[in-house]
Coordinates of C-alpha atoms and ligand atoms in Angstrom, one line a residue:
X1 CA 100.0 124.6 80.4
X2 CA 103.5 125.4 79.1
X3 CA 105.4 122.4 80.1
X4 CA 108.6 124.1 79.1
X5 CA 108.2 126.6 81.7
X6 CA 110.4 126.6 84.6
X7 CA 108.8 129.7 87.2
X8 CA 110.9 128.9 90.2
X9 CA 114.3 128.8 88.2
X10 CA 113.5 131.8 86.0
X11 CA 113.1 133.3 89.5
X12 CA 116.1 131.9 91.2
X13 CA 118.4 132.8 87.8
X14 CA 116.9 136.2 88.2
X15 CA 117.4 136.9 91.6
X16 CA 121.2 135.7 91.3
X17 CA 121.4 137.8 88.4
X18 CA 120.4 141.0 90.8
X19 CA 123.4 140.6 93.1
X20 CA 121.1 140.7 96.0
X21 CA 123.1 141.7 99.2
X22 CA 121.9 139.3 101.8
X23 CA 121.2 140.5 105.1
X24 CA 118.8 137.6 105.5
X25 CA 119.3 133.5 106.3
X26 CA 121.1 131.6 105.6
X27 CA 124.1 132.8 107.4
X28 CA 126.6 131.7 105.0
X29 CA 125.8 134.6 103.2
X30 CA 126.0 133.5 99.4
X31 CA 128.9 131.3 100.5
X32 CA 131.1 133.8 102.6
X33 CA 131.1 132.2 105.2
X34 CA 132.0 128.3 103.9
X35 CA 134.4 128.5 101.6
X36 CA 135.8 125.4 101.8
X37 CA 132.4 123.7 100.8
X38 CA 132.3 126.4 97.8
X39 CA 135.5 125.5 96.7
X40 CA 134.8 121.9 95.9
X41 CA 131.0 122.1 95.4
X42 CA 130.7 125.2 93.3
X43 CA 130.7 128.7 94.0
X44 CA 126.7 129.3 92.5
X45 CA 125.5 126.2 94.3
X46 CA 126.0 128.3 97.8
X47 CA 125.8 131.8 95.8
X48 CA 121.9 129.8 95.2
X49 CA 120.7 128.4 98.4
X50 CA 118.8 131.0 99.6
X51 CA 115.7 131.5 101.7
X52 CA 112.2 132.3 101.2
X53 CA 111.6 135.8 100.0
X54 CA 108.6 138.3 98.1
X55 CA 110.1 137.3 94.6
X56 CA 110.8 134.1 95.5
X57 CA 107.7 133.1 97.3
X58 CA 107.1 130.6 100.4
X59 CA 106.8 127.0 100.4
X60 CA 104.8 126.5 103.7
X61 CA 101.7 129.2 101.6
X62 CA 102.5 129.6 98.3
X63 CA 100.8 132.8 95.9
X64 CA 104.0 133.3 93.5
X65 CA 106.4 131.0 91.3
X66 CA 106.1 128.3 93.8
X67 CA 102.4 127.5 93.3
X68 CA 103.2 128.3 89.5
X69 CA 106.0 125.3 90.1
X70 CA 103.5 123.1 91.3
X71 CA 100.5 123.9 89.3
X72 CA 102.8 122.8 86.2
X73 CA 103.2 119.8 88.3
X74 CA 100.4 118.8 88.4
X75 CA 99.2 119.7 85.1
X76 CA 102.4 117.5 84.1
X77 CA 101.0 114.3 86.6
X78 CA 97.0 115.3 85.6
X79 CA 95.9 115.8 89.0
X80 CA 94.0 118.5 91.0
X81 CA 96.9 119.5 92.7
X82 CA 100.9 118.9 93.6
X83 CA 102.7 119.9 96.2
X84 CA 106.5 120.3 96.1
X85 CA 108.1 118.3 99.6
X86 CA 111.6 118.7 100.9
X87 CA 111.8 116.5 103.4
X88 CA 111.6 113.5 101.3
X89 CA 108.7 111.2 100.7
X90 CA 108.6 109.7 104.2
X91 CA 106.9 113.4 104.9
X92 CA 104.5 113.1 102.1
X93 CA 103.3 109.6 103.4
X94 CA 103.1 111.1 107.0
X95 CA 101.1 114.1 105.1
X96 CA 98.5 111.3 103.9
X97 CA 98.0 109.5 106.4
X98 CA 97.2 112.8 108.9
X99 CA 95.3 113.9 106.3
X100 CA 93.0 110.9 105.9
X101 CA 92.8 109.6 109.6
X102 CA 92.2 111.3 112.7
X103 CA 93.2 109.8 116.0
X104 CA 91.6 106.3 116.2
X105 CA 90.6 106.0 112.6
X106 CA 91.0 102.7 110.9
X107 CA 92.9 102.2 107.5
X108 CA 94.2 98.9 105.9
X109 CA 97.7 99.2 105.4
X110 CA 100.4 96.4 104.0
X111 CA 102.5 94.9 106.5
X112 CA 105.1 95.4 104.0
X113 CA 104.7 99.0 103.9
X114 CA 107.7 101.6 104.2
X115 CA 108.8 102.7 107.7
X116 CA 107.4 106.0 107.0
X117 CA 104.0 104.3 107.2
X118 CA 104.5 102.9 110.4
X119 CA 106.0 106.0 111.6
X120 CA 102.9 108.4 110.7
X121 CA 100.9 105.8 112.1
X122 CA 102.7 106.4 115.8
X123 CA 102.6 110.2 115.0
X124 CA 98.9 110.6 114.1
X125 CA 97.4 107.9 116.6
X126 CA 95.9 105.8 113.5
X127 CA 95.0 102.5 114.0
X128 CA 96.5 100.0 110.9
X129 CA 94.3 97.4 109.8
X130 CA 97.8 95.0 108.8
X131 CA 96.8 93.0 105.3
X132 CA 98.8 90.8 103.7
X133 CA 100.5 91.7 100.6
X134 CA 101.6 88.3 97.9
X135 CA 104.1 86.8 98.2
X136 CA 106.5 85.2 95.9
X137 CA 108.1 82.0 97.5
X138 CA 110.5 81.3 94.7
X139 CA 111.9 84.8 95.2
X140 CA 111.6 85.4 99.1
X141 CA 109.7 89.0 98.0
X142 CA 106.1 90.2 99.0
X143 CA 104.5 91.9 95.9
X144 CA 101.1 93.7 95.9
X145 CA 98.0 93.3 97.4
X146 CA 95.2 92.0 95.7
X147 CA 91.9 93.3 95.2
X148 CA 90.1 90.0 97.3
X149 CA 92.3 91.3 99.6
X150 CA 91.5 94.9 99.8
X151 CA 87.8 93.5 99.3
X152 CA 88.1 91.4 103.0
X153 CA 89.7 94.0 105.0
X154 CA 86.8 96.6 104.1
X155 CA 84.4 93.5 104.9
X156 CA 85.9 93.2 108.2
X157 CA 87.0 96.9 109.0
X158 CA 83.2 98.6 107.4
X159 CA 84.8 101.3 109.6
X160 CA 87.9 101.9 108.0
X161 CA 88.7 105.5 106.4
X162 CA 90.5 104.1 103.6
X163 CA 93.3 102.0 102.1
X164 CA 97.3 101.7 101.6
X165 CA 98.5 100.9 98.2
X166 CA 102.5 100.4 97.4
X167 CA 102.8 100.9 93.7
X168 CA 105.2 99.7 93.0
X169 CA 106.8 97.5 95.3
X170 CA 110.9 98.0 95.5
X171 CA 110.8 95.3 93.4
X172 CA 109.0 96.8 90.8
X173 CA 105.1 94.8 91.1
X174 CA 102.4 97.1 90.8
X175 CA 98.7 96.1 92.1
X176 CA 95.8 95.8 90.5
X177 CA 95.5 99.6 91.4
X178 CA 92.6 100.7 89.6
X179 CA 90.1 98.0 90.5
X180 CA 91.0 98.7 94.1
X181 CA 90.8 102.3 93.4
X182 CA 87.1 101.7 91.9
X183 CA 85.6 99.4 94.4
X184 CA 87.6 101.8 97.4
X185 CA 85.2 104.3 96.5
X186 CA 82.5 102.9 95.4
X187 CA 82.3 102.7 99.5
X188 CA 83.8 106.0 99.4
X189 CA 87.0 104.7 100.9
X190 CA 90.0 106.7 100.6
X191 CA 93.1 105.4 98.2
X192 CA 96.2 106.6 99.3
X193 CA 99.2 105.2 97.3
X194 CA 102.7 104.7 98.2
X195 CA 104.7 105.8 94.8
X196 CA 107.9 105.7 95.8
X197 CA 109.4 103.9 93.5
X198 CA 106.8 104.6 90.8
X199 CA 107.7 108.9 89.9
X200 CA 108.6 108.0 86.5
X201 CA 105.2 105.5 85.6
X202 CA 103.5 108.6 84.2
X203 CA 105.6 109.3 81.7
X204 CA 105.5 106.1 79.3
X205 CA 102.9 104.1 78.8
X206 CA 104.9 100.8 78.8
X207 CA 105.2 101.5 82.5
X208 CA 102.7 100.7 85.2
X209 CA 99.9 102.9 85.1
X210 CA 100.2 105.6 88.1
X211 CA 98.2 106.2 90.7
X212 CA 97.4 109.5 89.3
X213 CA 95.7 109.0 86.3
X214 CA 93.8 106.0 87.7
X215 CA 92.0 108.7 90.1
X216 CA 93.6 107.7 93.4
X217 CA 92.9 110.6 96.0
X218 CA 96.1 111.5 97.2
X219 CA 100.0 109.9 95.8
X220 CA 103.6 110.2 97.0
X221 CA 106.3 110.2 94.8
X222 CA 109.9 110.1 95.2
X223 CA 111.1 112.2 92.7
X224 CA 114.4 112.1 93.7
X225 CA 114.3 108.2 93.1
X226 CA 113.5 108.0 89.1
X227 CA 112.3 111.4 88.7
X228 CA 115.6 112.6 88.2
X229 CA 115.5 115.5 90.8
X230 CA 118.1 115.8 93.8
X231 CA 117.7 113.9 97.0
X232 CA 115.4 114.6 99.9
X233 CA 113.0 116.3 96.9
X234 CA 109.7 114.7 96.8
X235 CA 106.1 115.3 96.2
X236 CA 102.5 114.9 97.2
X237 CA 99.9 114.7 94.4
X238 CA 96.0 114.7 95.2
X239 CA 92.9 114.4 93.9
X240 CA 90.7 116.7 95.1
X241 CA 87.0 114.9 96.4
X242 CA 87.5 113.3 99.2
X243 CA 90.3 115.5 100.1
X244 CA 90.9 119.4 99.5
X245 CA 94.1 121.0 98.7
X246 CA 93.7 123.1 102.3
X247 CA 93.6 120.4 104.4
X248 CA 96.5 118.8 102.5
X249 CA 98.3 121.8 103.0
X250 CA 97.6 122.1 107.0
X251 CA 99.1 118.5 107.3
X252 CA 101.9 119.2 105.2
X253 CA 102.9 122.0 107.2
X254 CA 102.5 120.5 110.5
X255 CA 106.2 118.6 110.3
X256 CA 107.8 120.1 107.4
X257 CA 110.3 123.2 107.5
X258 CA 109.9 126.6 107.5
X259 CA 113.0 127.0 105.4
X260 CA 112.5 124.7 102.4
X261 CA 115.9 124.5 100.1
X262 CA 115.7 126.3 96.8
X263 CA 118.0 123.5 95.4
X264 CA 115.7 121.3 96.8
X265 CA 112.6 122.9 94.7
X266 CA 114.4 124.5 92.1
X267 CA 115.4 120.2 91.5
X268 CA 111.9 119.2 91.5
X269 CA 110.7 122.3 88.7
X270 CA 113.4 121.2 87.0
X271 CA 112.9 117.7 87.3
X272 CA 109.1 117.8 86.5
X273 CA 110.1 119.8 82.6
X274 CA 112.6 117.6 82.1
X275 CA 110.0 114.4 82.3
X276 CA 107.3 115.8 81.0
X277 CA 109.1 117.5 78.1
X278 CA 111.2 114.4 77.2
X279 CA 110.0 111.7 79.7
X280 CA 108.9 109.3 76.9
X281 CA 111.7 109.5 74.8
X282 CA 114.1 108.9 77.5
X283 CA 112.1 106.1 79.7
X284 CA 111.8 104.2 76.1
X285 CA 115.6 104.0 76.2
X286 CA 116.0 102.6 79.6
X287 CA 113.3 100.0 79.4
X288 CA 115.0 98.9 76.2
X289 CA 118.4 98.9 77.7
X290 CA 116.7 97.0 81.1
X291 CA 115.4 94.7 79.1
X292 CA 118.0 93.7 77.2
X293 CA 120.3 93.9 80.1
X294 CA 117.9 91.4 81.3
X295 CA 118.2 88.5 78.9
X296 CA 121.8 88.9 78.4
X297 CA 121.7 88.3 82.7
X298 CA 119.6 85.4 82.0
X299 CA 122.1 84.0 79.5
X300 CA 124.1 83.7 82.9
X301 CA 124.4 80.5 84.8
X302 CA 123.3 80.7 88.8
X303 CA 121.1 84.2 87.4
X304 CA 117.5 85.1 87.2
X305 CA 116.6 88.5 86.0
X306 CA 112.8 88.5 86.8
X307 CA 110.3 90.7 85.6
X308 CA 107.8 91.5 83.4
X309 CA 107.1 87.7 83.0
X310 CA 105.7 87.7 86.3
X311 CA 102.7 89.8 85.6
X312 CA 99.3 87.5 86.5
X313 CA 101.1 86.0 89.2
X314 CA 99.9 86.4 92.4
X315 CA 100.3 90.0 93.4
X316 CA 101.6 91.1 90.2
X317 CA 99.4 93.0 88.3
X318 CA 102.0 94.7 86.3
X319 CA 105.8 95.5 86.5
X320 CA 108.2 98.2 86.4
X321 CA 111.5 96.6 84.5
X322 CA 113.0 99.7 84.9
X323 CA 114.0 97.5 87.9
X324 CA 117.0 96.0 87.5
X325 CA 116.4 92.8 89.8
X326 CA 118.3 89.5 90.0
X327 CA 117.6 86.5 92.2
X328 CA 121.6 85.4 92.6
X329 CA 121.1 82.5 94.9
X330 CA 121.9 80.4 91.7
X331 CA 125.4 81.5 92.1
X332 CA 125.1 80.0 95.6
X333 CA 125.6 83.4 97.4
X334 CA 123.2 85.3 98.8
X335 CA 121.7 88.8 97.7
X336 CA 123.7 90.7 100.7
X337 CA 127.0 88.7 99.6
X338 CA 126.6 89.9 96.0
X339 CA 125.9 93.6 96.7
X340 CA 128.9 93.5 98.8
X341 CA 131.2 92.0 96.3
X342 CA 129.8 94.6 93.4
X343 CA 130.5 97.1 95.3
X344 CA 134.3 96.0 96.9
X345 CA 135.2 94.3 93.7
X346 CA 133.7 95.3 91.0
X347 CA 133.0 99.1 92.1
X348 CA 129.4 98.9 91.6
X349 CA 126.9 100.3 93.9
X350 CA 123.5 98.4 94.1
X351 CA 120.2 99.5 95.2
X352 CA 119.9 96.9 98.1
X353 CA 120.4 93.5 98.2
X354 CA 118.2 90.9 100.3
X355 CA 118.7 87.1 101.1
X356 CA 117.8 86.2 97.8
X357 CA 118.2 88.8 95.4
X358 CA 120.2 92.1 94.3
X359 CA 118.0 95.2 92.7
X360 CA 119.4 98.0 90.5
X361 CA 117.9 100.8 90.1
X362 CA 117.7 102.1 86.3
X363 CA 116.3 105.8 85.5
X364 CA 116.9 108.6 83.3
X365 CA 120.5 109.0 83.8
X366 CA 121.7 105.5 83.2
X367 CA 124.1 104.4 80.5
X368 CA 124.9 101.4 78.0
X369 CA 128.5 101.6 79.3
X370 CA 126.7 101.0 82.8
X371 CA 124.6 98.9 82.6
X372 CA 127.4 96.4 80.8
X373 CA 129.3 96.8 83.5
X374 CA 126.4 95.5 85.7
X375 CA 125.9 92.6 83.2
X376 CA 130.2 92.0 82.9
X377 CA 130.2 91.9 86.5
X378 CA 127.6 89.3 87.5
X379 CA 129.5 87.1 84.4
X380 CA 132.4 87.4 86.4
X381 CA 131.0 86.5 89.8
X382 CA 129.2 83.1 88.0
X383 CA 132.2 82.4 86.6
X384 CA 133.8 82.2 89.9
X385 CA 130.9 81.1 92.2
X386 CA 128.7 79.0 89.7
X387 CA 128.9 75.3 91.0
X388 CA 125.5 74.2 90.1
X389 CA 124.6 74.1 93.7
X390 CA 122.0 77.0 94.4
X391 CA 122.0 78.5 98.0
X392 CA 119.1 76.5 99.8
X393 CA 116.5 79.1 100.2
X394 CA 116.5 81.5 102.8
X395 CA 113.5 81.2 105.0
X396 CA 111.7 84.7 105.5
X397 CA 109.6 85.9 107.9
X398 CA 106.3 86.9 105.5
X399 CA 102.9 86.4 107.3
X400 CA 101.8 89.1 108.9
X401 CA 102.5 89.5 113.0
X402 CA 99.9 89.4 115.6
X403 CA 99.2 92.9 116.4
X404 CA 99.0 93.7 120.3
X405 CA 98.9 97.7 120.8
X406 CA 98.8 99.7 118.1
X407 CA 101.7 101.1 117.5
X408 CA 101.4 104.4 119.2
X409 CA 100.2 102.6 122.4
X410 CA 103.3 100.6 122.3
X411 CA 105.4 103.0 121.2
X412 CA 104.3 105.7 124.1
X413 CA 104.3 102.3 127.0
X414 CA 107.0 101.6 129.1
X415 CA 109.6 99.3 127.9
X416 CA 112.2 97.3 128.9
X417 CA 115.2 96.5 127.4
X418 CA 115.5 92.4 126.7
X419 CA 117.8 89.9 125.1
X420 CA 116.6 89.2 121.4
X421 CA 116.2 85.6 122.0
X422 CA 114.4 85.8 125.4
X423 CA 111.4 88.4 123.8
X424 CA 110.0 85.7 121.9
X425 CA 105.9 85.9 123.3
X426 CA 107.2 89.7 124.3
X427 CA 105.4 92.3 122.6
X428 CA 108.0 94.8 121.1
X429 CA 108.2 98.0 122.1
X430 CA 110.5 99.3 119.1
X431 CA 111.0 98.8 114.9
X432 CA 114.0 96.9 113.3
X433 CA 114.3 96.6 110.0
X434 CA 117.0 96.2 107.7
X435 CA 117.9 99.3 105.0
X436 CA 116.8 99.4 102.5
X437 CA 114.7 98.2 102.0
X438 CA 113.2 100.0 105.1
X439 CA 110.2 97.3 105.7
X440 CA 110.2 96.7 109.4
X441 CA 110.4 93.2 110.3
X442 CA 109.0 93.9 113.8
X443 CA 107.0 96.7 114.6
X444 CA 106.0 98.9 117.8
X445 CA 103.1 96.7 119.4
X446 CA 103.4 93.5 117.5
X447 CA 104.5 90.3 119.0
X448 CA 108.1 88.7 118.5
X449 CA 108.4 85.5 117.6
X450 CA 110.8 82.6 117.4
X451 CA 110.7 83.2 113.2
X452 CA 111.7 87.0 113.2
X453 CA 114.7 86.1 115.6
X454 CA 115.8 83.7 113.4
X455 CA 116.0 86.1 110.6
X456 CA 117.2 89.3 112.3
X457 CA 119.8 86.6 113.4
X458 CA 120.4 85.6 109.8
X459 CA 120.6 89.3 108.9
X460 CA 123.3 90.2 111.8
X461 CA 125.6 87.1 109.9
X462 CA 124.8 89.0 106.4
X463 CA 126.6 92.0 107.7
X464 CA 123.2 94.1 106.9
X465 CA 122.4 97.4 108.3
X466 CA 120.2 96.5 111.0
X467 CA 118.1 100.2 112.2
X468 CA 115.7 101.8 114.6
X469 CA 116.7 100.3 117.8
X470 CA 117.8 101.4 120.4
X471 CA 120.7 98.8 121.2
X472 CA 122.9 99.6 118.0
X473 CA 124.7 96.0 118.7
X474 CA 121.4 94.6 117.5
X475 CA 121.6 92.2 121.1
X476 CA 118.6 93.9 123.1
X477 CA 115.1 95.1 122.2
X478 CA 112.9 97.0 124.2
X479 CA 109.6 94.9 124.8
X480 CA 106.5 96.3 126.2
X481 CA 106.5 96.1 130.5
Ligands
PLP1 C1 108.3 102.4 99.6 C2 109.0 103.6 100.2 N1 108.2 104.6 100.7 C3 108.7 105.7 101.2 C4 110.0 105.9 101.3 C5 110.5 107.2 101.9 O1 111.1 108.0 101.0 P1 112.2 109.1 101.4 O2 113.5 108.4 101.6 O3 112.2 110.0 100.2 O4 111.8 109.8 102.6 C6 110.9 105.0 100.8 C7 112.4 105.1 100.8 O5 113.1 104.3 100.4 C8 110.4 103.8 100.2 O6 111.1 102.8 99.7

């Protein structure tokens, strides 16, 4: 196929070109009616969000320049088929996990998956089989699942519909993906990946391999993360076997609107060209860049830029250094302080930080000029902070919880709201995590213990945005009656 094609765009330009008068949705009417927002965002922005219409075709059953759209992508990701999703990829993994589970089906999932996960779990009624994912004591980070691991929860679970993979982790550690994916189905298990973080792996081969081209059945992919497209724009990419393109589609369009943003799409065909017309070129530039910006961090005293050396350790199969990720406790702060202080002092705004480490995310729009100021600014803090004496480590909850009630059960029971420390042995009725990086630290169903106190505790001192319960001051959670 014509990578260089852009079918939705052409149709958008064209339809602007027509000076349609709208006597459809949306009610701003080309603008009209919000000036204010046109006169600092851009006239054509508003003169360009528009609605599903015959020359424009319709997201929820595409037959015109959106199915063109997403046949280039996924001609441009070699898969069956890829479907363009506006309401981010927390939709896409809801779409994957409806699509391969029905109400009480099994599938192993890492407890250090996304919220999304859990969250499609308590919509669909799927029961999680929790495995453990690696985890890296040095650095306080779970990386990927292995595939002994993968191997014992199919051993246990025989019935379970499929598996889970994150590839990569926020971090940046991929799994050993493809063995997973070929003993998954030589059971014919389903593989349904978690690519977040990954949109950009096709598109240089110095990058992790994606799930994609290693024949997983169905990927999620955060194009608006490295895929350069705007926010909220994601997509779902499937092999077709185990799974049809239908089906897919049902799922799909049992949560997400009716009245998809053109932007939204219009970003993600734009998007898709732009990586698979100069996607090498320009990923070969920012993993040179990260990894130079990498040894010149490691030339810093109290900083640890890891990556790429860590493939073969436990969990790490391979690495994305596109991540930009520092352990900074060597500067004897913590990963929250630092992301605070880039930000206040230094006007730099991180990815996430977490009790041990900061992560920045590099992709196709990054800069020298940038990333030295990343680089210049950690010099700085070490040469204020740096006193030899690394934080003592920061203990983190990582095995995995006893699971009670699933999560739906729990998350449908009646609750009752508790003081944190008194819900130790209390089976919790809510999530809380910490975001990003999103990965709850309790979930619906699971039971709280003395350890995951501690840390929310620990978090609540970081100043870290604490979400998903119900008690905003973080005091009370809502444990199962
Ligand atoms: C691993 C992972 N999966 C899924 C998501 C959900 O993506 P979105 O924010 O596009 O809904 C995120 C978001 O940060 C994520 O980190």
């Amino acid at each position: 196929m014509n990578q260089n094609a852009v079918p939705l765009f052409e149709a958008l330009k064209d339809y602007h070109d027509r000076q349609v008068i709208p006597f459809d949705v949306p009610g701003h009417k080309h603008g009209r009616g919000l000036q204010a927002f046109g006169e600092y965002f851009g006239e054509r922005v508003l003169e360009l969000d528009v609605n599903s219409m015959k020359c424009l075709d319709n997201l929820s059953h595409p037959s015109g320049v959106i199915r063109d759209a997403e046949e280039l992508l996924a001609d441009a990701y070699g898969v069956d088929y890829g479907f363009f999703m506006v309401n981010g990829t927390s939709s896409a993994v809801q779409a994957m996990v409806m699509s391969m589970c029905r109400p009480g089906d099994k599938f192993l999932l890492p407890r250090n998956a996304h919220k999304s996960a859990t969250n499609a779990i308590i919509l669909t009624g799927a029961v999680p089989v929790f495995i453990q994912p690696e985890i890296n004591v040095e650095l306080g980070i779970a990386m990927g699942v292995t595939l002994e691991t993968v191997k014992a929860g199919f051993e246990r679970h025989p019935d379970a519909k499929g598996v889970f993979v994150i590839n990569p982790t926020y971090f940046g550690a991929a799994s050993e993906l493809k063995a997973i994916i070929e003993y998954a189905h030589s059971l014919d298990k389903m593989v349904v990946v978690d690519e977040a973080h990954g949109a950009h792996f096709h598109f240089h081969p110095a990058l992790p391999a994606s799930a994609a081209s290693l024949g997983a059945d169905m990927a999620a992919i955060s194009v608006h993360k490295t895929g350069g497209s705007l926010t909220q724009s994601s997509a779902l990419l499937i092999n077709e076997g185990r799974i049809d393109r239908q089906t897919v589609r049902k799922m799909i369009n049992l949560t997400q609107t009716t009245s998809a943003s053109y932007l939204l799409m219009t970003s993600l065909d734009m998007a898709r060209r732009n990586l698979a017309v100069n996607g090498k070129a320009i990923l070969g530039d920012v993993l040179a860049m990260a990894k130079d910006a990498k040894r010149r961090i490691n030339e810093i005293d109290g900083c640890y830029a890891f990556g790429s050396e860590l493939i073969g350790t436990p969990g790490v199969f391979d690495f994305d250094d596109t991540k930009l990720t520092v352990k900074v406790t060597g500067l004897g702060l913590t990963g929250f302080e630092v992301y605070d202080l880039m930000r206040d002092e230094y006007n730099i705004q991180m990815e996430l930080g977490d009790a041990n480490n900061i992560l920045g995310i590099m992709s196709l729009g990054d800069t020298q000029e940038h990333v030295d100021a990343v680089v210049e600014a950690l010099r700085d803090l070490s040469s204020r902070f740096y006193t030899g004496n690394p934080l003592s480590f920061v203990n983190i909850p990582m095995s995995v919880p006893q699971t009670v009630l699933t999560p739906r059960e729990a998350f449908y029971s009646q609750k009752v709201s508790t003081k944190l420390r008194e819900a130790v042995g209390k089976v919790s009725g809510e999530s809380l995590m910490a975001y990003p990086p999103g990965i709850p630290i309790v979930t619906p169903g699971e039971l709280i213990t003395n350890e995951m106190v501690d840390y929310i505790e620990f978090l609540k001192g970081q100043n870290t945005l604490l979400t998903d319960l119900a008690d905003d001051t973080i005091e009370y959670i809502r444990v199962i009656v």
